[in-house]
Tab-separated table of C-alpha atoms in Angstrom:
chain	number	residue	atom	x	y	z
A	91	MET	CA	1.113	-8.857	-44.821
A	92	ALA	CA	1.261	-8.665	-41.078
A	93	ASP	CA	1.020	-12.493	-39.099
A	94	PRO	CA	-2.680	-11.216	-37.916
A	95	LEU	CA	-1.645	-12.749	-34.696
A	96	ALA	CA	1.026	-10.591	-33.313
A	97	ALA	CA	-0.593	-8.729	-30.970
A	98	PHE	CA	-2.012	-12.080	-28.447
A	99	PRO	CA	1.161	-13.509	-28.250
A	100	ASN	CA	-0.367	-15.456	-24.880
A	101	VAL	CA	-2.795	-17.327	-27.055
A	102	GLU	CA	-0.944	-20.705	-27.116
A	103	ASP	CA	-4.502	-23.196	-27.336
A	104	GLU	CA	-4.749	-23.971	-30.631
A	105	THR	CA	-8.105	-24.198	-31.628
A	106	ASP	CA	-7.938	-20.060	-29.672
A	107	ARG	CA	-5.451	-19.536	-31.908
A	108	ASP	CA	-7.755	-20.883	-35.192
A	109	LEU	CA	-10.430	-18.135	-33.737
A	110	ALA	CA	-8.333	-15.304	-32.989
A	111	GLU	CA	-6.963	-15.440	-36.765
A	112	ARG	CA	-10.521	-16.582	-38.134
A	113	HIS	CA	-11.888	-13.348	-36.947
A	114	GLN	CA	-8.547	-10.988	-37.845
A	115	ARG	CA	-8.513	-12.178	-41.174
A	116	ALA	CA	-12.626	-10.841	-40.869
A	117	VAL	CA	-11.718	-7.463	-40.340
A	118	ARG	CA	-9.085	-7.443	-42.974
A	119	ASP	CA	-11.610	-8.375	-45.280
A	120	TRP	CA	-14.158	-6.177	-44.226
A	121	GLU	CA	-15.633	-4.879	-46.537
A	122	GLY	CA	-12.761	-4.307	-48.406
A	123	THR	CA	-11.568	-1.628	-45.986
A	124	GLY	CA	-8.976	-3.381	-44.105
A	125	VAL	CA	-7.670	-2.750	-40.762
A	126	ASP	CA	-7.328	0.729	-40.261
A	127	GLY	CA	-10.043	1.111	-42.242
A	128	LEU	CA	-12.795	-0.034	-39.676
A	129	VAL	CA	-11.060	0.848	-37.293
A	130	TYR	CA	-11.678	4.786	-39.199
A	131	GLU	CA	-15.333	3.442	-39.479
A	132	TYR	CA	-15.523	3.167	-35.957
A	133	ARG	CA	-13.896	5.601	-34.377
A	134	THR	CA	-16.083	8.393	-37.007
A	135	GLN	CA	-19.821	6.324	-36.377
A	136	PHE	CA	-20.019	5.112	-33.475
A	137	HIS	CA	-21.313	7.687	-30.467
A	138	ARG	CA	-18.271	7.307	-28.445
A	139	ASP	CA	-14.799	6.544	-29.797
A	140	PRO	CA	-14.035	3.141	-29.508
A	141	LEU	CA	-10.011	2.862	-29.868
A	142	VAL	CA	-8.640	3.112	-25.793
A	143	THR	CA	-4.752	2.842	-27.580
A	144	GLN	CA	-2.931	1.528	-30.089
A	145	THR	CA	0.454	0.051	-30.322
A	146	ASP	CA	2.762	-0.935	-33.364
A	147	GLU	CA	0.809	-4.156	-34.148
A	148	ALA	CA	-2.450	-3.315	-32.672
A	149	TYR	CA	-5.475	-1.061	-32.026
A	150	TYR	CA	-7.073	-1.551	-28.507
A	151	LEU	CA	-11.051	-0.855	-28.478
A	152	SER	CA	-13.920	-0.585	-26.488
A	153	VAL	CA	-17.167	-2.134	-29.078
A	154	ARG	CA	-20.651	-2.092	-28.270
A	155	GLY	CA	-21.501	-5.855	-28.237
A	156	HIS	CA	-23.503	-4.767	-31.884
A	157	VAL	CA	-19.943	-5.063	-33.355
A	158	TRP	CA	-19.155	-8.684	-31.612
A	159	ASP	CA	-22.852	-9.933	-33.017
A	160	GLU	CA	-22.500	-8.660	-36.973
A	161	PHE	CA	-18.138	-11.000	-36.516
A	162	GLY	CA	-19.697	-14.212	-35.267
A	163	GLU	CA	-22.661	-13.518	-37.956
A	164	ARG	CA	-20.046	-12.848	-40.615
A	165	MET	CA	-17.828	-15.831	-38.825
A	166	GLY	CA	-20.680	-17.776	-38.781
A	167	LEU	CA	-19.682	-18.589	-34.932
A	168	SER	CA	-21.568	-20.980	-32.667
A	169	ASP	CA	-22.534	-18.798	-29.669
A	170	ASP	CA	-19.928	-20.864	-28.020
A	171	GLU	CA	-17.183	-19.698	-30.196
A	172	LEU	CA	-18.545	-16.804	-30.035
A	173	ALA	CA	-18.192	-16.264	-26.254
A	174	ARG	CA	-14.394	-18.128	-26.307
A	175	LEU	CA	-13.320	-15.632	-28.858
A	176	LYS	CA	-14.791	-12.484	-26.528
A	177	GLU	CA	-13.074	-13.801	-24.133
A	178	ILE	CA	-9.456	-14.542	-25.720
A	179	HIS	CA	-10.090	-10.425	-27.032
A	180	ALA	CA	-9.947	-9.872	-23.080
A	181	GLU	CA	-8.081	-11.935	-21.715
A	182	GLN	CA	-5.484	-9.969	-24.435
A	183	PHE	CA	-6.011	-7.012	-23.841
A	184	ALA	CA	-5.448	-7.319	-19.821
A	185	ALA	CA	-2.475	-8.863	-20.228
A	186	SER	CA	-1.491	-5.803	-23.399
A	187	VAL	CA	-3.053	-3.387	-21.820
A	188	GLY	CA	-2.942	-3.228	-18.586
A	189	GLU	CA	-6.623	-2.658	-17.716
A	190	GLU	CA	-9.973	-4.568	-18.495
A	191	ALA	CA	-12.178	-2.621	-21.631
A	192	ASP	CA	-14.669	-1.054	-19.156
A	193	HIS	CA	-16.464	1.260	-20.604
A	194	GLY	CA	-20.551	0.471	-19.065
A	195	ASN	CA	-21.455	-2.035	-22.478
A	196	ASP	CA	-18.762	-1.981	-24.657
A	197	GLU	CA	-16.451	-4.871	-24.425
A	198	PRO	CA	-12.584	-5.509	-26.140
A	199	MET	CA	-11.601	-5.682	-28.981
A	200	ILE	CA	-8.349	-5.773	-30.449
A	201	LEU	CA	-7.532	-5.670	-34.527
A	202	THR	CA	-3.425	-6.496	-36.029
A	203	LYS	CA	-2.877	-3.858	-37.503
A	204	GLU	CA	-1.951	-4.843	-42.159
């Protein structure tokens, strides 16, 4: 299995790394779909394709807030933890893609490929 933090080379703080890794593991455990299946669902069921770009190691998405809310609930995150996790993704997205995920109310999410 690929390192779930492979797409997060700029995250050095251990608390942040743990939070990002917990999120990546939650994606892998999402109702048996895995990362590729979840991205496929997002791309076919959302009103707008959320895939901004991808590399060999990750998908870079711009998703609606309800997607983050689902993960926050599923992972049992506090409001502060969810806010920090979103910041981690936004910072790494900008560093990796070279731009912010700016599509109205959408927010960046990086999913490391399996």
